[in-house]
Amino acid sequence: SQQGEEDPQALSIQEGENATMNCSYKTSINNLQWYRQNSGRGLVHLILIRSNEREKHSGRLRVTLDTSKKSSSLLITASRAADTASYFCATDANNNDMRFGAGTRLTVKP
Amino acid sequence: GEEVAQTPKHLVRGEGQKAKLYCAPIKGHSYVFWYQQVLKNEFKFLISFQNENVFDETGMPKERFSAKCLPNSPCSLEIQATKLEDSAVYFCASSQSTATEAFFGQGTRLTVV
């Protein structure tokens, strides 16, 4: 069964606005990763956050992790049209496999 | 290689035919994962390998799907007697360890007609 669940399923914003996507999971994890997928192509890795970390930044991306709530959020600040893509969270539980959610489809309008 | 290479990019099979997909992980990566994505929806985990050993195959439909990762050969995912619902993009990923990022190939689009 899938581990992560992203919400919302779809998000549409104007260029320059911030986009926040959430991911919830069910079991204890070692780490959580966020990926981006453009138009059905391969996944591009964005950020890995470990279970003992609470926040991580990379450029315009900010990821938080709350292990007590079993949830993570991805914030994209000052969004651009090129950020239009599907975003997936993947969790790595103790069996070492990555499990993905259904993703959030982000549309950034110019 | 420096990227995960999946071949072929597209594969069309008649219902009941066999389909075989290949994945060359990044050199030095010990873990290989296979995922199935139907209609740009969620990624369904199929199977993982640690080197040539199956690590977890809980996602594999047991009857028709099989996979291998043999030394000095690309990994492969084989579907016997394909069905229409097998139509999907199959992604392969590799990583050095479970604590590092996974790199994904561009996928193989399988269409069963």
PDB file of C-alpha atoms in Angstrom:
ATOM      1  CA  SER A   1       0.000   0.000   0.000  1.00  0.00           C
ATOM      2  CA  GLN A   2       1.120   3.576  -0.553  1.00  0.00           C
ATOM      3  CA  GLN A   3       2.634   5.403   2.389  1.00  0.00           C
ATOM      4  CA  GLY A   4       2.473   9.104   1.673  1.00  0.00           C
ATOM      5  CA  GLU A   5      -0.603  11.115   0.860  1.00  0.00           C
ATOM      6  CA  GLU A   6      -0.275  14.605  -0.543  1.00  0.00           C
ATOM      7  CA  ASP A   7      -2.816  17.336  -0.347  1.00  0.00           C
ATOM      8  CA  PRO A   8      -4.194  19.208  -2.030  1.00  0.00           C
ATOM      9  CA  GLN A   9      -4.515  17.032  -5.113  1.00  0.00           C
ATOM     10  CA  ALA A  10      -4.365  20.120  -7.296  1.00  0.00           C
ATOM     11  CA  LEU A  11      -3.275  23.674  -6.662  1.00  0.00           C
ATOM     12  CA  SER A  12      -3.473  26.663  -8.985  1.00  0.00           C
ATOM     13  CA  ILE A  13      -1.763  29.946  -8.147  1.00  0.00           C
ATOM     14  CA  GLN A  14      -0.473  33.101  -9.803  1.00  0.00           C
ATOM     15  CA  GLU A  15       3.197  33.641 -10.523  1.00  0.00           C
ATOM     16  CA  GLY A  16       4.894  35.241  -7.540  1.00  0.00           C
ATOM     17  CA  GLU A  17       2.614  33.649  -4.969  1.00  0.00           C
ATOM     18  CA  ASN A  18       3.735  30.967  -2.539  1.00  0.00           C
ATOM     19  CA  ALA A  19       2.619  27.358  -2.901  1.00  0.00           C
ATOM     20  CA  THR A  20       2.267  24.998   0.028  1.00  0.00           C
ATOM     21  CA  MET A  21       1.795  21.272  -0.350  1.00  0.00           C
ATOM     22  CA  ASN A  22       1.337  18.796   2.458  1.00  0.00           C
ATOM     23  CA  CYS A  23       2.190  15.152   2.864  1.00  0.00           C
ATOM     24  CA  SER A  24       0.949  12.782   5.538  1.00  0.00           C
ATOM     25  CA  TYR A  25       2.202   9.293   6.177  1.00  0.00           C
ATOM     26  CA  LYS A  26       1.271   6.395   8.385  1.00  0.00           C
ATOM     27  CA  THR A  27       4.283   4.621   9.843  1.00  0.00           C
ATOM     28  CA  SER A  28       7.602   5.684  11.363  1.00  0.00           C
ATOM     29  CA  ILE A  29      10.142   6.778   8.803  1.00  0.00           C
ATOM     30  CA  ASN A  30      13.878   7.169   8.419  1.00  0.00           C
ATOM     31  CA  ASN A  31      13.595  10.070   6.023  1.00  0.00           C
ATOM     32  CA  LEU A  32      11.161  11.809   3.702  1.00  0.00           C
ATOM     33  CA  GLN A  33      11.901  13.092   0.237  1.00  0.00           C
ATOM     34  CA  TRP A  34      10.138  15.465  -2.110  1.00  0.00           C
ATOM     35  CA  TYR A  35      10.260  14.996  -5.870  1.00  0.00           C
ATOM     36  CA  ARG A  36       9.012  16.932  -8.870  1.00  0.00           C
ATOM     37  CA  GLN A  37       7.684  15.415 -12.060  1.00  0.00           C
ATOM     38  CA  ASN A  38       7.173  17.401 -15.248  1.00  0.00           C
ATOM     39  CA  SER A  39       4.565  16.094 -17.682  1.00  0.00           C
ATOM     40  CA  GLY A  40       4.933  12.376 -16.995  1.00  0.00           C
ATOM     41  CA  ARG A  41       8.704  12.433 -17.174  1.00  0.00           C
ATOM     42  CA  GLY A  42      11.134  11.048 -14.612  1.00  0.00           C
ATOM     43  CA  LEU A  43      11.168  12.319 -11.083  1.00  0.00           C
ATOM     44  CA  VAL A  44      13.643  14.984 -10.072  1.00  0.00           C
ATOM     45  CA  HIS A  45      14.794  14.938  -6.484  1.00  0.00           C
ATOM     46  CA  LEU A  46      14.202  18.179  -4.577  1.00  0.00           C
ATOM     47  CA  ILE A  47      14.961  17.682  -0.903  1.00  0.00           C
ATOM     48  CA  LEU A  48      15.624  14.887   1.583  1.00  0.00           C
ATOM     49  CA  ILE A  49      14.788  15.535   5.217  1.00  0.00           C
ATOM     50  CA  ARG A  50      15.761  13.067   7.905  1.00  0.00           C
ATOM     51  CA  SER A  51      13.509  12.012  10.737  1.00  0.00           C
ATOM     52  CA  ASN A  52      15.596  13.984  13.273  1.00  0.00           C
ATOM     53  CA  GLU A  53      15.373  17.207  11.254  1.00  0.00           C
ATOM     54  CA  ARG A  54      12.493  19.647  11.485  1.00  0.00           C
ATOM     55  CA  GLU A  55      13.166  22.052   8.647  1.00  0.00           C
ATOM     56  CA  LYS A  56      15.312  22.255   5.561  1.00  0.00           C
ATOM     57  CA  HIS A  57      15.828  24.888   2.876  1.00  0.00           C
ATOM     58  CA  SER A  58      17.038  24.750  -0.674  1.00  0.00           C
ATOM     59  CA  GLY A  59      16.756  27.911  -2.717  1.00  0.00           C
ATOM     60  CA  ARG A  60      13.065  28.807  -2.911  1.00  0.00           C
ATOM     61  CA  LEU A  61      12.064  25.525  -1.320  1.00  0.00           C
ATOM     62  CA  ARG A  62      11.351  25.025   2.339  1.00  0.00           C
ATOM     63  CA  VAL A  63      10.442  21.639   3.774  1.00  0.00           C
ATOM     64  CA  THR A  64       9.198  20.967   7.283  1.00  0.00           C
ATOM     65  CA  LEU A  65       8.756  17.654   9.012  1.00  0.00           C
ATOM     66  CA  ASP A  66       6.599  16.957  12.044  1.00  0.00           C
ATOM     67  CA  THR A  67       7.113  13.361  13.069  1.00  0.00           C
ATOM     68  CA  SER A  68       4.598  13.639  15.908  1.00  0.00           C
ATOM     69  CA  LYS A  69       1.878  14.428  13.356  1.00  0.00           C
ATOM     70  CA  LYS A  70       3.450  12.235  10.680  1.00  0.00           C
ATOM     71  CA  SER A  71       3.324  15.066   8.209  1.00  0.00           C
ATOM     72  CA  SER A  72       5.559  17.206   6.042  1.00  0.00           C
ATOM     73  CA  SER A  73       5.046  20.342   4.025  1.00  0.00           C
ATOM     74  CA  LEU A  74       6.760  21.727   0.952  1.00  0.00           C
ATOM     75  CA  LEU A  75       6.683  25.479   0.478  1.00  0.00           C
ATOM     76  CA  ILE A  76       7.709  27.043  -2.812  1.00  0.00           C
ATOM     77  CA  THR A  77       8.167  30.773  -2.448  1.00  0.00           C
ATOM     78  CA  ALA A  78       7.838  33.339  -5.228  1.00  0.00           C
ATOM     79  CA  SER A  79       6.542  30.713  -7.630  1.00  0.00           C
ATOM     80  CA  ARG A  80       7.329  30.793 -11.339  1.00  0.00           C
ATOM     81  CA  ALA A  81       5.530  29.350 -14.341  1.00  0.00           C
ATOM     82  CA  ALA A  82       8.387  26.826 -14.611  1.00  0.00           C
ATOM     83  CA  ASP A  83       7.399  25.413 -11.218  1.00  0.00           C
ATOM     84  CA  THR A  84       4.288  23.952 -12.852  1.00  0.00           C
ATOM     85  CA  ALA A  85       4.605  20.219 -12.241  1.00  0.00           C
ATOM     86  CA  SER A  86       3.424  17.410 -10.019  1.00  0.00           C
ATOM     87  CA  TYR A  87       5.071  17.140  -6.629  1.00  0.00           C
ATOM     88  CA  PHE A  88       5.402  13.870  -4.753  1.00  0.00           C
ATOM     89  CA  CYS A  89       6.554  12.982  -1.298  1.00  0.00           C
ATOM     90  CA  ALA A  90       8.216   9.664  -0.688  1.00  0.00           C
ATOM     91  CA  THR A  91       8.846   8.069   2.654  1.00  0.00           C
ATOM     92  CA  ASP A  92      11.556   5.644   3.553  1.00  0.00           C
ATOM     93  CA  ALA A  93      10.397   3.413   6.346  1.00  0.00           C
ATOM     94  CA  ASN A  94      12.369   0.749   8.126  1.00  0.00           C
ATOM     95  CA  ASN A  95      12.145  -1.715   5.275  1.00  0.00           C
ATOM     96  CA  ASN A  96      14.222   0.683   3.169  1.00  0.00           C
ATOM     97  CA  ASP A  97      11.745   1.061   0.325  1.00  0.00           C
ATOM     98  CA  MET A  98      10.449   4.391  -0.867  1.00  0.00           C
ATOM     99  CA  ARG A  99       6.698   4.728  -1.040  1.00  0.00           C
ATOM    100  CA  PHE A 100       5.033   7.562  -2.897  1.00  0.00           C
ATOM    101  CA  GLY A 101       1.759   9.370  -2.553  1.00  0.00           C
ATOM    102  CA  ALA A 102      -0.535  10.393  -5.393  1.00  0.00           C
ATOM    103  CA  GLY A 103       1.079  13.798  -5.746  1.00  0.00           C
ATOM    104  CA  THR A 104      -0.059  17.407  -5.902  1.00  0.00           C
ATOM    105  CA  ARG A 105      -0.511  18.904  -9.340  1.00  0.00           C
ATOM    106  CA  LEU A 106       0.691  22.506  -9.173  1.00  0.00           C
ATOM    107  CA  THR A 107      -0.181  25.022 -11.872  1.00  0.00           C
ATOM    108  CA  VAL A 108       1.477  28.418 -11.771  1.00  0.00           C
ATOM    109  CA  LYS A 109      -0.200  30.930 -14.050  1.00  0.00           C
ATOM    110  CA  PRO A 110       1.972  33.615 -15.625  1.00  0.00           C
TER     111      PRO A 110
ATOM    112  CA  GLY B   1      26.851   5.804 -16.031  1.00  0.00           C
ATOM    113  CA  GLU B   2      25.853   9.074 -14.410  1.00  0.00           C
ATOM    114  CA  GLU B   3      22.165   8.628 -14.963  1.00  0.00           C
ATOM    115  CA  VAL B   4      19.629   5.861 -14.714  1.00  0.00           C
ATOM    116  CA  ALA B   5      19.053   4.589 -18.223  1.00  0.00           C
ATOM    117  CA  GLN B   6      15.778   2.907 -19.056  1.00  0.00           C
ATOM    118  CA  THR B   7      15.067   1.192 -22.339  1.00  0.00           C
ATOM    119  CA  PRO B   8      13.026   1.180 -24.407  1.00  0.00           C
ATOM    120  CA  LYS B   9      11.319   4.568 -24.034  1.00  0.00           C
ATOM    121  CA  HIS B  10       8.130   3.229 -25.562  1.00  0.00           C
ATOM    122  CA  LEU B  11       6.852  -0.317 -25.897  1.00  0.00           C
ATOM    123  CA  VAL B  12       3.637  -1.467 -27.516  1.00  0.00           C
ATOM    124  CA  ARG B  13       2.404  -4.994 -26.973  1.00  0.00           C
ATOM    125  CA  GLY B  14      -0.688  -6.894 -27.963  1.00  0.00           C
ATOM    126  CA  GLU B  15      -2.691  -8.329 -25.114  1.00  0.00           C
ATOM    127  CA  GLY B  16      -1.155 -11.633 -24.081  1.00  0.00           C
ATOM    128  CA  GLN B  17       2.300 -10.839 -25.370  1.00  0.00           C
ATOM    129  CA  LYS B  18       5.414 -10.558 -23.231  1.00  0.00           C
ATOM    130  CA  ALA B  19       7.008  -7.229 -22.349  1.00  0.00           C
ATOM    131  CA  LYS B  20      10.543  -6.772 -21.089  1.00  0.00           C
ATOM    132  CA  LEU B  21      11.871  -3.499 -19.733  1.00  0.00           C
ATOM    133  CA  TYR B  22      15.455  -2.667 -18.859  1.00  0.00           C
ATOM    134  CA  CYS B  23      17.128  -0.395 -16.354  1.00  0.00           C
ATOM    135  CA  ALA B  24      20.799   0.410 -15.964  1.00  0.00           C
ATOM    136  CA  PRO B  25      21.298   1.982 -12.529  1.00  0.00           C
ATOM    137  CA  ILE B  26      23.949   4.552 -11.809  1.00  0.00           C
ATOM    138  CA  LYS B  27      27.333   2.920 -11.321  1.00  0.00           C
ATOM    139  CA  GLY B  28      28.029   2.385  -7.654  1.00  0.00           C
ATOM    140  CA  HIS B  29      24.391   2.423  -6.578  1.00  0.00           C
ATOM    141  CA  SER B  30      23.402  -0.610  -4.569  1.00  0.00           C
ATOM    142  CA  TYR B  31      19.644  -0.156  -4.548  1.00  0.00           C
ATOM    143  CA  VAL B  32      17.281  -0.385  -7.476  1.00  0.00           C
ATOM    144  CA  PHE B  33      13.562   0.294  -7.319  1.00  0.00           C
ATOM    145  CA  TRP B  34      10.789  -0.287  -9.857  1.00  0.00           C
ATOM    146  CA  TYR B  35       7.561   1.714  -9.853  1.00  0.00           C
ATOM    147  CA  GLN B  36       4.445   1.702 -11.970  1.00  0.00           C
ATOM    148  CA  GLN B  37       2.644   4.942 -12.733  1.00  0.00           C
ATOM    149  CA  VAL B  38      -0.792   4.767 -14.329  1.00  0.00           C
ATOM    150  CA  LEU B  39      -2.174   7.885 -16.025  1.00  0.00           C
ATOM    151  CA  LYS B  40       0.169  10.312 -14.206  1.00  0.00           C
ATOM    152  CA  ASN B  41      -1.247   9.170 -10.899  1.00  0.00           C
ATOM    153  CA  GLU B  42       0.527   7.814  -7.892  1.00  0.00           C
ATOM    154  CA  PHE B  43       3.596   5.686  -8.139  1.00  0.00           C
ATOM    155  CA  LYS B  44       2.944   2.113  -7.198  1.00  0.00           C
ATOM    156  CA  PHE B  45       5.960   0.415  -5.712  1.00  0.00           C
ATOM    157  CA  LEU B  46       6.673  -2.920  -7.381  1.00  0.00           C
ATOM    158  CA  ILE B  47       9.997  -4.312  -6.240  1.00  0.00           C
ATOM    159  CA  SER B  48      13.395  -3.321  -4.900  1.00  0.00           C
ATOM    160  CA  PHE B  49      16.827  -4.856  -5.090  1.00  0.00           C
ATOM    161  CA  GLN B  50      19.936  -4.537  -3.005  1.00  0.00           C
ATOM    162  CA  ASN B  51      22.595  -5.421  -5.535  1.00  0.00           C
ATOM    163  CA  GLU B  52      21.328  -8.616  -7.182  1.00  0.00           C
ATOM    164  CA  ASN B  53      19.159  -9.665  -4.254  1.00  0.00           C
ATOM    165  CA  VAL B  54      15.459  -8.998  -4.080  1.00  0.00           C
ATOM    166  CA  PHE B  55      14.906  -6.705  -1.123  1.00  0.00           C
ATOM    167  CA  ASP B  56      11.165  -6.268  -1.173  1.00  0.00           C
ATOM    168  CA  GLU B  57       8.718  -7.634  -3.716  1.00  0.00           C
ATOM    169  CA  THR B  58       5.489  -6.968  -1.870  1.00  0.00           C
ATOM    170  CA  GLY B  59       4.216  -4.755  -4.697  1.00  0.00           C
ATOM    171  CA  MET B  60       4.706  -7.269  -7.467  1.00  0.00           C
ATOM    172  CA  PRO B  61       1.691  -8.991  -9.017  1.00  0.00           C
ATOM    173  CA  LYS B  62       3.004 -12.498  -8.452  1.00  0.00           C
ATOM    174  CA  GLU B  63       1.419 -14.243 -11.414  1.00  0.00           C
ATOM    175  CA  ARG B  64       2.842 -12.392 -14.390  1.00  0.00           C
ATOM    176  CA  PHE B  65       5.540  -9.993 -13.199  1.00  0.00           C
ATOM    177  CA  SER B  66       9.152 -10.886 -12.557  1.00  0.00           C
ATOM    178  CA  ALA B  67      12.345  -8.896 -12.186  1.00  0.00           C
ATOM    179  CA  LYS B  68      16.058  -9.494 -12.004  1.00  0.00           C
ATOM    180  CA  CYS B  69      19.223  -7.557 -11.302  1.00  0.00           C
ATOM    181  CA  LEU B  70      22.173  -9.685 -12.351  1.00  0.00           C
ATOM    182  CA  PRO B  71      25.808  -8.644 -12.048  1.00  0.00           C
ATOM    183  CA  ASN B  72      27.219  -6.815 -15.071  1.00  0.00           C
ATOM    184  CA  SER B  73      23.800  -6.640 -16.734  1.00  0.00           C
ATOM    185  CA  PRO B  74      20.983  -4.100 -16.766  1.00  0.00           C
ATOM    186  CA  CYS B  75      18.161  -4.876 -14.371  1.00  0.00           C
ATOM    187  CA  SER B  76      15.014  -6.106 -16.060  1.00  0.00           C
ATOM    188  CA  LEU B  77      11.294  -6.173 -15.412  1.00  0.00           C
ATOM    189  CA  GLU B  78       9.328  -8.737 -17.378  1.00  0.00           C
ATOM    190  CA  ILE B  79       5.590  -9.019 -17.763  1.00  0.00           C
ATOM    191  CA  GLN B  80       4.248 -12.268 -19.140  1.00  0.00           C
ATOM    192  CA  ALA B  81       0.896 -12.322 -20.911  1.00  0.00           C
ATOM    193  CA  THR B  82       0.295  -8.605 -20.705  1.00  0.00           C
ATOM    194  CA  LYS B  83      -3.158  -7.234 -19.955  1.00  0.00           C
ATOM    195  CA  LEU B  84      -4.699  -3.909 -20.895  1.00  0.00           C
ATOM    196  CA  GLU B  85      -4.402  -2.678 -17.300  1.00  0.00           C
ATOM    197  CA  ASP B  86      -0.623  -3.138 -17.442  1.00  0.00           C
ATOM    198  CA  SER B  87      -0.506  -0.040 -19.658  1.00  0.00           C
ATOM    199  CA  ALA B  88       1.502   2.467 -17.634  1.00  0.00           C
ATOM    200  CA  VAL B  89       4.844   4.183 -17.361  1.00  0.00           C
ATOM    201  CA  TYR B  90       7.352   2.040 -15.518  1.00  0.00           C
ATOM    202  CA  PHE B  91      10.036   3.928 -13.659  1.00  0.00           C
ATOM    203  CA  CYS B  92      13.293   2.616 -12.339  1.00  0.00           C
ATOM    204  CA  ALA B  93      15.324   4.395  -9.669  1.00  0.00           C
ATOM    205  CA  SER B  94      18.668   3.756  -8.032  1.00  0.00           C
ATOM    206  CA  SER B  95      20.369   5.022  -4.904  1.00  0.00           C
ATOM    207  CA  GLN B  96      23.602   4.510  -3.044  1.00  0.00           C
ATOM    208  CA  SER B  97      21.825   3.805   0.169  1.00  0.00           C
ATOM    209  CA  THR B  98      18.455   4.297   1.738  1.00  0.00           C
ATOM    210  CA  ALA B  99      19.621   7.504   3.390  1.00  0.00           C
ATOM    211  CA  THR B 100      20.465   9.259   0.145  1.00  0.00           C
ATOM    212  CA  GLU B 101      18.403  10.537  -2.723  1.00  0.00           C
ATOM    213  CA  ALA B 102      17.165   8.233  -5.407  1.00  0.00           C
ATOM    214  CA  PHE B 103      17.726   9.032  -9.041  1.00  0.00           C
ATOM    215  CA  PHE B 104      14.984   8.164 -11.472  1.00  0.00           C
ATOM    216  CA  GLY B 105      15.130   7.164 -15.092  1.00  0.00           C
ATOM    217  CA  GLN B 106      12.848   8.744 -17.671  1.00  0.00           C
ATOM    218  CA  GLY B 107      10.573   5.738 -17.647  1.00  0.00           C
ATOM    219  CA  THR B 108       9.319   3.228 -20.189  1.00  0.00           C
ATOM    220  CA  ARG B 109       5.816   3.815 -21.487  1.00  0.00           C
ATOM    221  CA  LEU B 110       4.136   0.452 -21.998  1.00  0.00           C
ATOM    222  CA  THR B 111       0.963   0.390 -24.046  1.00  0.00           C
ATOM    223  CA  VAL B 112      -0.966  -2.841 -24.235  1.00  0.00           C
ATOM    224  CA  VAL B 113      -3.471  -2.937 -27.087  1.00  0.00           C
TER     225      VAL B 113
END
